[in-house]
C-alpha positions as MATLAB code, in Angstrom:
seq = 'XXXXXXXXXXXXXXXXXXXXXXXXXXXXXXXXXXXXXXXXXXXXXXXXXXXXXXXXXXXXXXXXXXXXXXXXXXXXXXXXXXXXXXXXXXXXXXXXXXXXXXXXXXXXXXXXXXXXXXXXXXXXXXXXXXXX';
ca = [
     129.845   19.073  -85.414;
     128.103   16.260  -83.529;
     131.213   14.104  -83.832;
     133.357   16.879  -82.353;
     130.985   17.229  -79.397;
     131.035   13.463  -78.842;
     134.845   13.414  -78.933;
     135.044   16.240  -76.408;
     132.557   14.472  -74.162;
     134.524   11.222  -74.348;
     137.769   13.090  -73.597;
     136.190   14.844  -70.622;
     134.716   11.641  -69.197;
     138.002    9.800  -69.703;
     139.894   12.500  -67.782;
     137.271   12.446  -65.037;
     137.388    8.660  -64.671;
     141.200    8.467  -64.827;
     141.506   11.222  -62.220;
     139.217    9.246  -59.911;
     141.176    6.019  -60.482;
     144.506    7.706  -59.767;
     143.093    9.369  -56.639;
     141.744    6.073  -55.321;
     145.168    4.479  -55.703;
     146.011    6.512  -52.598;
     143.209    4.785  -50.724;
     144.450    3.199  -47.483;
     144.267   -0.578  -47.206;
     143.733   -0.612  -43.438;
     141.632    1.697  -41.270;
     143.427    4.199  -39.085;
     143.547    3.202  -35.411;
     141.790    6.453  -34.510;
     138.429    5.138  -35.780;
     138.273    3.033  -32.620;
     138.985    6.030  -30.349;
     136.253    7.747  -28.352;
     138.250   10.990  -28.333;
     138.562   10.871  -32.145;
     134.785   10.451  -32.355;
     134.335   13.564  -30.213;
     136.685   15.556  -32.485;
     135.008   14.054  -35.540;
     131.610   15.303  -34.389;
     132.650   18.931  -34.817;
     133.909   18.258  -38.360;
     130.740   16.270  -39.068;
     128.548   19.184  -37.956;
     130.447   21.563  -40.242;
     130.577   19.311  -43.323;
     127.851   16.673  -43.098;
     124.839   17.790  -41.109;
     123.300   19.807  -43.938;
     122.492   16.490  -45.676;
     122.561   13.909  -42.874;
     121.167   16.125  -40.053;
     122.909   16.670  -36.731;
     121.777   13.282  -35.412;
     122.725   11.412  -38.605;
     119.190   10.244  -39.420;
     118.755   12.415  -42.555;
     115.041   12.942  -41.991;
     114.811   16.696  -42.666;
     116.103   16.846  -46.229;
     113.346   16.739  -48.833;
     115.454   17.548  -51.917;
     117.179   14.159  -52.075;
     117.662   11.052  -49.991;
     120.806   11.005  -47.854;
     121.858    7.904  -45.956;
     120.614    7.432  -42.415;
     123.989    7.120  -40.704;
     122.441    5.477  -37.636;
     121.272    2.492  -39.726;
     124.266    0.951  -41.534;
     122.181   -1.990  -42.748;
     120.548    0.451  -45.196;
     123.795    1.818  -46.682;
     124.603    1.076  -50.336;
     128.374    1.672  -50.336;
     129.595   -0.459  -47.437;
     129.701   -0.267  -43.671;
     133.326   -0.913  -42.727;
     135.540    1.989  -41.646;
     137.339    1.770  -45.014;
     134.042    1.948  -46.915;
     132.929    4.972  -44.891;
     136.309    6.640  -45.433;
     136.073    6.033  -49.197;
     132.529    7.439  -49.348;
     133.600   10.617  -47.550;
     136.858   11.095  -49.434;
     135.725   10.178  -52.963;
     131.942   10.568  -52.728;
     129.221    7.961  -53.074;
     126.698    7.774  -55.869;
     125.431   10.957  -57.481;
     124.354   12.791  -54.324;
     127.322   12.356  -51.942;
     130.085   14.790  -52.937;
     133.772   13.972  -52.506;
     135.643   15.771  -49.727;
     139.164   14.831  -50.900;
     139.985   18.456  -51.726;
     138.644   19.988  -48.520;
     139.389   17.472  -45.735;
     142.671   15.731  -44.921;
     142.764   12.012  -44.176;
     143.062   12.444  -40.401;
     139.946   14.616  -40.326;
     138.073   12.085  -42.462;
     139.083    9.288  -40.067;
     137.755   11.376  -37.158;
     134.451   11.792  -38.992;
     134.407    8.021  -39.589;
     134.836    7.527  -35.816;
     131.876    9.855  -35.203;
     129.725    8.050  -37.797;
     130.514    4.754  -36.074;
     129.743    6.381  -32.723;
     126.200    7.379  -33.731;
     125.425    3.948  -35.148;
     124.688    0.632  -33.464;
     126.334    0.066  -30.098;
     128.450   -2.846  -31.334;
     130.162   -0.600  -33.934;
     130.974    2.297  -31.608;
     134.572    3.209  -30.718;
     135.587    1.779  -27.352;
     139.211    2.830  -26.874;
     140.157    5.904  -24.864;
];
């Protein structure tokens, strides 16, 4: 009985890991040009408020949540999973750690890139989008 449970657990974990590996094969190798666009950051803010503010707060500082620790999106030097646009995209699309859920099934890539532009826009000045 215990062996059967272990085999099922191994099979489940293998499927879960393989599914994640296959999904990440579709990961872009270059950031979309829209992450540098101010207008994309404005559009991304509305998607951010719908999908992200419950954990990261409207201002991105994640100070209100007491159930778990979400990243302060205004302080990229404290992030665990990378600070480049590609890292941010990957964290949104595929999740990050145990707390950050993946949004690959609910947001398309263009929407994720717009959210990335917004995240960059609320961070340090030198990382903010500058193109019109």
